[in-house]
């Protein structure tokens, strides 16, 4: 998949683009089944809601062959190379599932953690999200501040040890203050990111985003593959490998055909 110049310009201007119909329904089903299986793991890489139900799993490419192949899929990696003008490595992959009553994710930048904790030097990377469910205005879509990537790293952000999920999820998430959010939204606005299952979001790692409680009966399942240029690698190793990469080698993309057969053996 090749991006058009208009898509690249939209990414530069707004901080993200959504490409529809990248994955066929049968591929979405395969990925969903793989993701749900990984979420059943009992390990520390799985974060849970207060009621014990899983809602995130980090390092998905370490635990499933099909999800590992997804992280090298040509339709994810080649556009990322184009947007970053460089070879890329996977800094982090994860499964995000927001079921009914799934909790808030506070305002943050993914790069905020990658820089402060993992030692990624420059605000230069792409968050790739594969939509495995239809995401509409009703099932807690991502909320994002268009153009906020132009601010670079937002300095008024900090850990929130009072968060209900601090020990499992937010212990590494630097939340942005209400005052700063008001300033950003006043300047840039605030939008929802909706898309049908099989779509792919490419978002600058410095875009400020979050999501609300899912009060609908509709699940929202996303797979994230977050990539950085190979010359913008993490330089500290505070977190386990399922949180942050140890392999900084350039990704060799796999074709759609290779992806189809991954996980069959």
mmCIF file of C-alpha atoms in Angstrom:
data_model
loop_
_atom_site.group_PDB
_atom_site.id
_atom_site.type_symbol
_atom_site.label_atom_id
_atom_site.label_comp_id
_atom_site.label_asym_id
_atom_site.label_seq_id
_atom_site.Cartn_x
_atom_site.Cartn_y
_atom_site.Cartn_z
ATOM 1 C CA UNK A 1 0.000 0.000 0.000
ATOM 2 C CA UNK A 2 1.368 3.356 -1.055
ATOM 3 C CA UNK A 3 0.243 6.627 0.492
ATOM 4 C CA UNK A 4 -0.676 9.546 -1.726
ATOM 5 C CA UNK A 5 0.955 12.938 -1.330
ATOM 6 C CA UNK A 6 -2.395 14.255 -0.087
ATOM 7 C CA UNK A 7 -2.417 11.634 2.676
ATOM 8 C CA UNK A 8 1.158 12.471 3.648
ATOM 9 C CA UNK A 9 0.299 16.164 3.783
ATOM 10 C CA UNK A 10 -2.758 15.459 5.939
ATOM 11 C CA UNK A 11 -0.527 13.506 8.324
ATOM 12 C CA UNK A 12 1.902 16.411 8.515
ATOM 13 C CA UNK A 13 -0.879 18.962 9.018
ATOM 14 C CA UNK A 14 -3.268 17.145 11.355
ATOM 15 C CA UNK A 15 -1.097 14.460 12.907
ATOM 16 C CA UNK A 16 -2.947 11.414 11.620
ATOM 17 C CA UNK A 17 -4.674 9.721 8.716
ATOM 18 C CA UNK A 18 -7.136 6.830 8.552
ATOM 19 C CA UNK A 19 -6.988 4.375 5.650
ATOM 20 C CA UNK A 20 -10.080 2.220 5.175
ATOM 21 C CA UNK A 21 -10.449 -1.397 4.042
ATOM 22 C CA UNK A 22 -6.824 -2.398 4.550
ATOM 23 C CA UNK A 23 -7.783 -5.803 5.982
ATOM 24 C CA UNK A 24 -10.512 -8.102 4.699
ATOM 25 C CA UNK A 25 -13.232 -9.397 7.065
ATOM 26 C CA UNK A 26 -11.641 -12.852 7.306
ATOM 27 C CA UNK A 27 -8.303 -11.250 8.250
ATOM 28 C CA UNK A 28 -10.030 -9.146 10.896
ATOM 29 C CA UNK A 29 -11.532 -12.336 12.321
ATOM 30 C CA UNK A 30 -8.140 -14.072 12.407
ATOM 31 C CA UNK A 31 -6.556 -11.109 14.173
ATOM 32 C CA UNK A 32 -9.428 -10.799 16.630
ATOM 33 C CA UNK A 33 -9.169 -14.468 17.580
ATOM 34 C CA UNK A 34 -5.418 -14.165 18.073
ATOM 35 C CA UNK A 35 -5.791 -11.009 20.161
ATOM 36 C CA UNK A 36 -8.436 -12.495 22.430
ATOM 37 C CA UNK A 37 -6.248 -15.546 23.017
ATOM 38 C CA UNK A 38 -3.295 -13.368 24.053
ATOM 39 C CA UNK A 39 -5.540 -11.360 26.382
ATOM 40 C CA UNK A 40 -6.319 -14.606 28.224
ATOM 41 C CA UNK A 41 -2.688 -14.957 29.316
ATOM 42 C CA UNK A 42 -2.107 -14.683 33.081
ATOM 43 C CA UNK A 43 1.231 -12.887 32.790
ATOM 44 C CA UNK A 44 2.268 -9.377 33.882
ATOM 45 C CA UNK A 45 2.046 -8.141 30.292
ATOM 46 C CA UNK A 46 -1.759 -8.127 30.589
ATOM 47 C CA UNK A 47 -3.394 -5.113 32.241
ATOM 48 C CA UNK A 48 -6.825 -5.499 33.780
ATOM 49 C CA UNK A 49 -9.856 -3.467 34.707
ATOM 50 C CA UNK A 50 -10.833 -3.156 38.364
ATOM 51 C CA UNK A 51 -13.155 -6.161 37.940
ATOM 52 C CA UNK A 52 -10.247 -8.288 36.703
ATOM 53 C CA UNK A 53 -11.209 -8.403 33.024
ATOM 54 C CA UNK A 54 -8.322 -7.855 30.584
ATOM 55 C CA UNK A 55 -8.190 -4.628 28.627
ATOM 56 C CA UNK A 56 -4.605 -4.324 27.388
ATOM 57 C CA UNK A 57 -1.718 -6.625 26.547
ATOM 58 C CA UNK A 58 1.722 -5.275 25.734
ATOM 59 C CA UNK A 59 4.241 -6.948 23.458
ATOM 60 C CA UNK A 60 1.668 -8.861 21.444
ATOM 61 C CA UNK A 61 4.290 -9.717 18.819
ATOM 62 C CA UNK A 62 6.212 -11.691 21.452
ATOM 63 C CA UNK A 63 3.335 -14.060 22.202
ATOM 64 C CA UNK A 64 1.614 -14.896 18.899
ATOM 65 C CA UNK A 65 2.992 -15.677 15.435
ATOM 66 C CA UNK A 66 0.114 -14.066 13.562
ATOM 67 C CA UNK A 67 0.373 -10.866 15.575
ATOM 68 C CA UNK A 68 4.137 -10.925 15.053
ATOM 69 C CA UNK A 69 3.519 -11.105 11.309
ATOM 70 C CA UNK A 70 1.076 -8.204 11.564
ATOM 71 C CA UNK A 71 3.871 -6.091 13.039
ATOM 72 C CA UNK A 72 5.834 -6.676 9.823
ATOM 73 C CA UNK A 73 2.909 -6.397 7.406
ATOM 74 C CA UNK A 74 3.836 -4.439 4.300
ATOM 75 C CA UNK A 75 0.641 -2.378 4.474
ATOM 76 C CA UNK A 76 1.679 -1.088 7.891
ATOM 77 C CA UNK A 77 5.437 -0.834 7.522
ATOM 78 C CA UNK A 78 5.782 0.658 4.038
ATOM 79 C CA UNK A 79 3.477 3.635 4.769
ATOM 80 C CA UNK A 80 5.344 4.207 8.036
ATOM 81 C CA UNK A 81 8.644 4.269 6.175
ATOM 82 C CA UNK A 82 7.164 6.839 3.830
ATOM 83 C CA UNK A 83 5.878 9.040 6.655
ATOM 84 C CA UNK A 84 9.174 8.873 8.551
ATOM 85 C CA UNK A 85 11.506 8.821 5.524
ATOM 86 C CA UNK A 86 13.491 6.059 7.166
ATOM 87 C CA UNK A 87 13.696 2.391 8.031
ATOM 88 C CA UNK A 88 11.746 1.545 11.193
ATOM 89 C CA UNK A 89 11.730 -0.804 14.175
ATOM 90 C CA UNK A 90 8.817 -1.756 16.445
ATOM 91 C CA UNK A 91 9.213 0.116 19.717
ATOM 92 C CA UNK A 92 6.011 -1.263 21.236
ATOM 93 C CA UNK A 93 3.036 -3.369 20.241
ATOM 94 C CA UNK A 94 -0.124 -3.871 22.229
ATOM 95 C CA UNK A 95 -3.752 -4.973 22.225
ATOM 96 C CA UNK A 96 -6.310 -2.472 23.507
ATOM 97 C CA UNK A 97 -9.803 -3.746 24.258
ATOM 98 C CA UNK A 98 -12.474 -1.496 25.698
ATOM 99 C CA UNK A 99 -15.526 -3.528 26.655
ATOM 100 C CA UNK A 100 -18.712 -2.243 28.251
ATOM 101 C CA UNK A 101 -17.723 -0.052 31.215
ATOM 102 C CA UNK A 102 -14.121 -0.029 30.004
ATOM 103 C CA UNK A 103 -12.338 2.734 31.870
ATOM 104 C CA UNK A 104 -11.010 6.157 30.936
ATOM 105 C CA UNK A 105 -7.582 6.582 29.367
ATOM 106 C CA UNK A 106 -6.342 10.008 30.454
ATOM 107 C CA UNK A 107 -4.878 12.594 28.072
ATOM 108 C CA UNK A 108 -1.326 11.731 27.091
ATOM 109 C CA UNK A 109 1.244 11.382 24.322
ATOM 110 C CA UNK A 110 2.733 7.952 23.709
ATOM 111 C CA UNK A 111 6.052 9.661 23.019
ATOM 112 C CA UNK A 112 5.946 11.145 26.514
ATOM 113 C CA UNK A 113 6.641 7.723 28.009
ATOM 114 C CA UNK A 114 8.938 6.575 25.230
ATOM 115 C CA UNK A 115 11.138 9.635 25.781
ATOM 116 C CA UNK A 116 11.051 9.933 29.581
ATOM 117 C CA UNK A 117 11.240 6.225 30.411
ATOM 118 C CA UNK A 118 12.666 4.409 27.376
ATOM 119 C CA UNK A 119 15.116 7.090 26.280
ATOM 120 C CA UNK A 120 13.817 7.585 22.729
ATOM 121 C CA UNK A 121 15.582 10.852 21.831
ATOM 122 C CA UNK A 122 13.431 12.603 19.246
ATOM 123 C CA UNK A 123 9.648 13.099 18.887
ATOM 124 C CA UNK A 124 9.643 11.127 15.670
ATOM 125 C CA UNK A 125 7.566 7.983 15.335
ATOM 126 C CA UNK A 126 4.236 6.592 14.169
ATOM 127 C CA UNK A 127 1.471 4.900 16.128
ATOM 128 C CA UNK A 128 -0.322 2.388 13.906
ATOM 129 C CA UNK A 129 -3.744 1.184 15.044
ATOM 130 C CA UNK A 130 -5.588 -1.652 13.299
ATOM 131 C CA UNK A 131 -9.348 -1.486 13.914
ATOM 132 C CA UNK A 132 -10.856 -4.913 14.623
ATOM 133 C CA UNK A 133 -14.298 -3.521 15.483
ATOM 134 C CA UNK A 134 -16.377 -0.774 13.956
ATOM 135 C CA UNK A 135 -15.614 2.296 16.052
ATOM 136 C CA UNK A 136 -18.276 4.995 16.067
ATOM 137 C CA UNK A 137 -19.158 7.947 18.256
ATOM 138 C CA UNK A 138 -20.887 5.612 20.728
ATOM 139 C CA UNK A 139 -18.287 3.003 21.748
ATOM 140 C CA UNK A 140 -15.595 5.213 23.278
ATOM 141 C CA UNK A 141 -13.584 6.200 20.193
ATOM 142 C CA UNK A 142 -10.166 7.761 20.492
ATOM 143 C CA UNK A 143 -10.336 11.490 21.144
ATOM 144 C CA UNK A 144 -7.428 13.448 19.704
ATOM 145 C CA UNK A 145 -6.230 17.033 19.362
ATOM 146 C CA UNK A 146 -5.496 17.669 15.662
ATOM 147 C CA UNK A 147 -2.243 19.542 15.153
ATOM 148 C CA UNK A 148 -1.026 18.958 18.707
ATOM 149 C CA UNK A 149 2.017 17.126 17.352
ATOM 150 C CA UNK A 150 3.358 20.525 16.320
ATOM 151 C CA UNK A 151 3.910 21.268 20.013
ATOM 152 C CA UNK A 152 6.434 18.436 20.342
ATOM 153 C CA UNK A 153 6.781 16.976 23.830
ATOM 154 C CA UNK A 154 4.268 18.534 26.221
ATOM 155 C CA UNK A 155 6.245 19.318 29.364
ATOM 156 C CA UNK A 156 3.284 19.738 31.732
ATOM 157 C CA UNK A 157 2.669 16.017 32.158
ATOM 158 C CA UNK A 158 3.276 13.720 35.091
ATOM 159 C CA UNK A 159 2.525 10.301 36.526
ATOM 160 C CA UNK A 160 -0.672 9.952 38.535
ATOM 161 C CA UNK A 161 -0.062 7.517 41.422
ATOM 162 C CA UNK A 162 -3.690 7.948 42.533
ATOM 163 C CA UNK A 163 -4.973 6.350 39.328
ATOM 164 C CA UNK A 164 -7.019 3.201 39.910
ATOM 165 C CA UNK A 165 -4.830 1.274 37.458
ATOM 166 C CA UNK A 166 -1.506 2.818 38.477
ATOM 167 C CA UNK A 167 0.316 -0.424 39.214
ATOM 168 C CA UNK A 168 -0.602 -2.053 35.906
ATOM 169 C CA UNK A 169 -1.176 0.632 33.306
ATOM 170 C CA UNK A 170 -0.694 4.266 34.230
ATOM 171 C CA UNK A 171 2.543 3.777 36.193
ATOM 172 C CA UNK A 172 4.326 4.656 32.928
ATOM 173 C CA UNK A 173 1.746 7.033 31.416
ATOM 174 C CA UNK A 174 2.476 10.737 31.767
ATOM 175 C CA UNK A 175 -0.935 12.402 31.956
ATOM 176 C CA UNK A 176 -1.354 15.955 30.675
ATOM 177 C CA UNK A 177 -2.803 18.545 33.042
ATOM 178 C CA UNK A 178 -6.337 19.894 32.678
ATOM 179 C CA UNK A 179 -4.989 23.422 32.230
ATOM 180 C CA UNK A 180 -2.713 22.404 29.372
ATOM 181 C CA UNK A 181 -5.498 20.374 27.757
ATOM 182 C CA UNK A 182 -7.798 23.393 27.841
ATOM 183 C CA UNK A 183 -5.119 25.462 26.118
ATOM 184 C CA UNK A 184 -4.485 22.816 23.461
ATOM 185 C CA UNK A 185 -8.160 22.264 22.701
ATOM 186 C CA UNK A 186 -8.788 26.009 22.563
ATOM 187 C CA UNK A 187 -5.992 26.328 20.011
ATOM 188 C CA UNK A 188 -6.437 23.176 17.937
ATOM 189 C CA UNK A 189 -9.869 21.701 18.671
ATOM 190 C CA UNK A 190 -10.798 18.134 19.600
ATOM 191 C CA UNK A 191 -12.023 15.305 17.383
ATOM 192 C CA UNK A 192 -13.132 11.694 17.559
ATOM 193 C CA UNK A 193 -11.404 9.093 15.401
ATOM 194 C CA UNK A 194 -13.940 6.668 13.992
ATOM 195 C CA UNK A 195 -13.478 3.934 11.401
ATOM 196 C CA UNK A 196 -14.822 0.585 10.285
ATOM 197 C CA UNK A 197 -13.234 -2.760 11.136
ATOM 198 C CA UNK A 198 -10.273 -3.414 8.844
ATOM 199 C CA UNK A 199 -9.215 0.234 8.765
ATOM 200 C CA UNK A 200 -5.788 1.459 9.867
ATOM 201 C CA UNK A 201 -4.865 4.651 11.702
ATOM 202 C CA UNK A 202 -1.419 6.188 11.274
ATOM 203 C CA UNK A 203 -0.808 8.790 13.999
ATOM 204 C CA UNK A 204 2.183 10.877 15.006
ATOM 205 C CA UNK A 205 3.439 9.711 18.416
ATOM 206 C CA UNK A 206 3.197 13.219 19.831
ATOM 207 C CA UNK A 207 -0.510 13.735 19.115
ATOM 208 C CA UNK A 208 -2.349 14.291 22.402
ATOM 209 C CA UNK A 209 -5.128 11.733 22.779
ATOM 210 C CA UNK A 210 -7.260 9.770 25.245
ATOM 211 C CA UNK A 211 -10.630 8.047 25.506
ATOM 212 C CA UNK A 212 -13.666 7.990 27.750
ATOM 213 C CA UNK A 213 -15.594 5.236 29.504
ATOM 214 C CA UNK A 214 -17.384 2.863 27.143
ATOM 215 C CA UNK A 215 -20.983 2.939 28.366
ATOM 216 C CA UNK A 216 -22.243 1.193 25.224
ATOM 217 C CA UNK A 217 -22.704 -2.591 24.878
ATOM 218 C CA UNK A 218 -20.324 -2.496 21.901
ATOM 219 C CA UNK A 219 -16.715 -3.653 22.239
ATOM 220 C CA UNK A 220 -13.819 -1.618 20.828
ATOM 221 C CA UNK A 221 -10.776 -3.731 19.938
ATOM 222 C CA UNK A 222 -7.614 -2.166 18.478
ATOM 223 C CA UNK A 223 -4.131 -3.510 17.751
ATOM 224 C CA UNK A 224 -1.239 -1.054 18.021
ATOM 225 C CA UNK A 225 2.110 -1.296 16.277
ATOM 226 C CA UNK A 226 4.192 1.719 17.281
ATOM 227 C CA UNK A 227 7.324 2.260 15.222
ATOM 228 C CA UNK A 228 10.323 4.590 15.339
ATOM 229 C CA UNK A 229 13.121 5.252 12.860
ATOM 230 C CA UNK A 230 16.078 2.953 13.437
ATOM 231 C CA UNK A 231 18.237 5.973 14.266
ATOM 232 C CA UNK A 232 15.756 7.099 16.964
ATOM 233 C CA UNK A 233 16.013 4.071 19.214
ATOM 234 C CA UNK A 234 15.419 3.766 22.929
ATOM 235 C CA UNK A 235 18.565 4.188 25.000
ATOM 236 C CA UNK A 236 17.454 3.015 28.453
ATOM 237 C CA UNK A 237 16.090 -0.333 29.567
ATOM 238 C CA UNK A 238 14.016 0.362 32.664
ATOM 239 C CA UNK A 239 10.951 -1.479 31.375
ATOM 240 C CA UNK A 240 10.556 -5.143 30.397
ATOM 241 C CA UNK A 241 10.803 -6.054 26.723
ATOM 242 C CA UNK A 242 7.044 -6.432 26.368
ATOM 243 C CA UNK A 243 6.757 -2.702 27.117
ATOM 244 C CA UNK A 244 9.726 -1.441 25.119
ATOM 245 C CA UNK A 245 11.849 -2.939 22.355
ATOM 246 C CA UNK A 246 15.214 -4.586 22.707
ATOM 247 C CA UNK A 247 15.394 -5.399 18.996
ATOM 248 C CA UNK A 248 16.179 -2.229 17.060
ATOM 249 C CA UNK A 249 16.842 -3.871 13.708
ATOM 250 C CA UNK A 250 15.094 -2.599 10.606
ATOM 251 C CA UNK A 251 11.826 -4.414 9.930
ATOM 252 C CA UNK A 252 11.765 -6.595 6.842
ATOM 253 C CA UNK A 253 8.138 -6.360 5.650
ATOM 254 C CA UNK A 254 6.098 -9.475 4.960
ATOM 255 C CA UNK A 255 3.617 -9.652 2.121
ATOM 256 C CA UNK A 256 -0.118 -10.090 2.496
ATOM 257 C CA UNK A 257 0.313 -13.663 1.317
ATOM 258 C CA UNK A 258 2.952 -14.395 3.970
ATOM 259 C CA UNK A 259 0.732 -12.814 6.594
ATOM 260 C CA UNK A 260 -2.142 -15.088 5.581
ATOM 261 C CA UNK A 261 -0.212 -18.253 6.420
ATOM 262 C CA UNK A 262 1.470 -16.958 9.581
ATOM 263 C CA UNK A 263 0.419 -18.784 12.703
ATOM 264 C CA UNK A 264 -0.688 -21.917 10.881
ATOM 265 C CA UNK A 265 2.287 -23.932 12.099
#
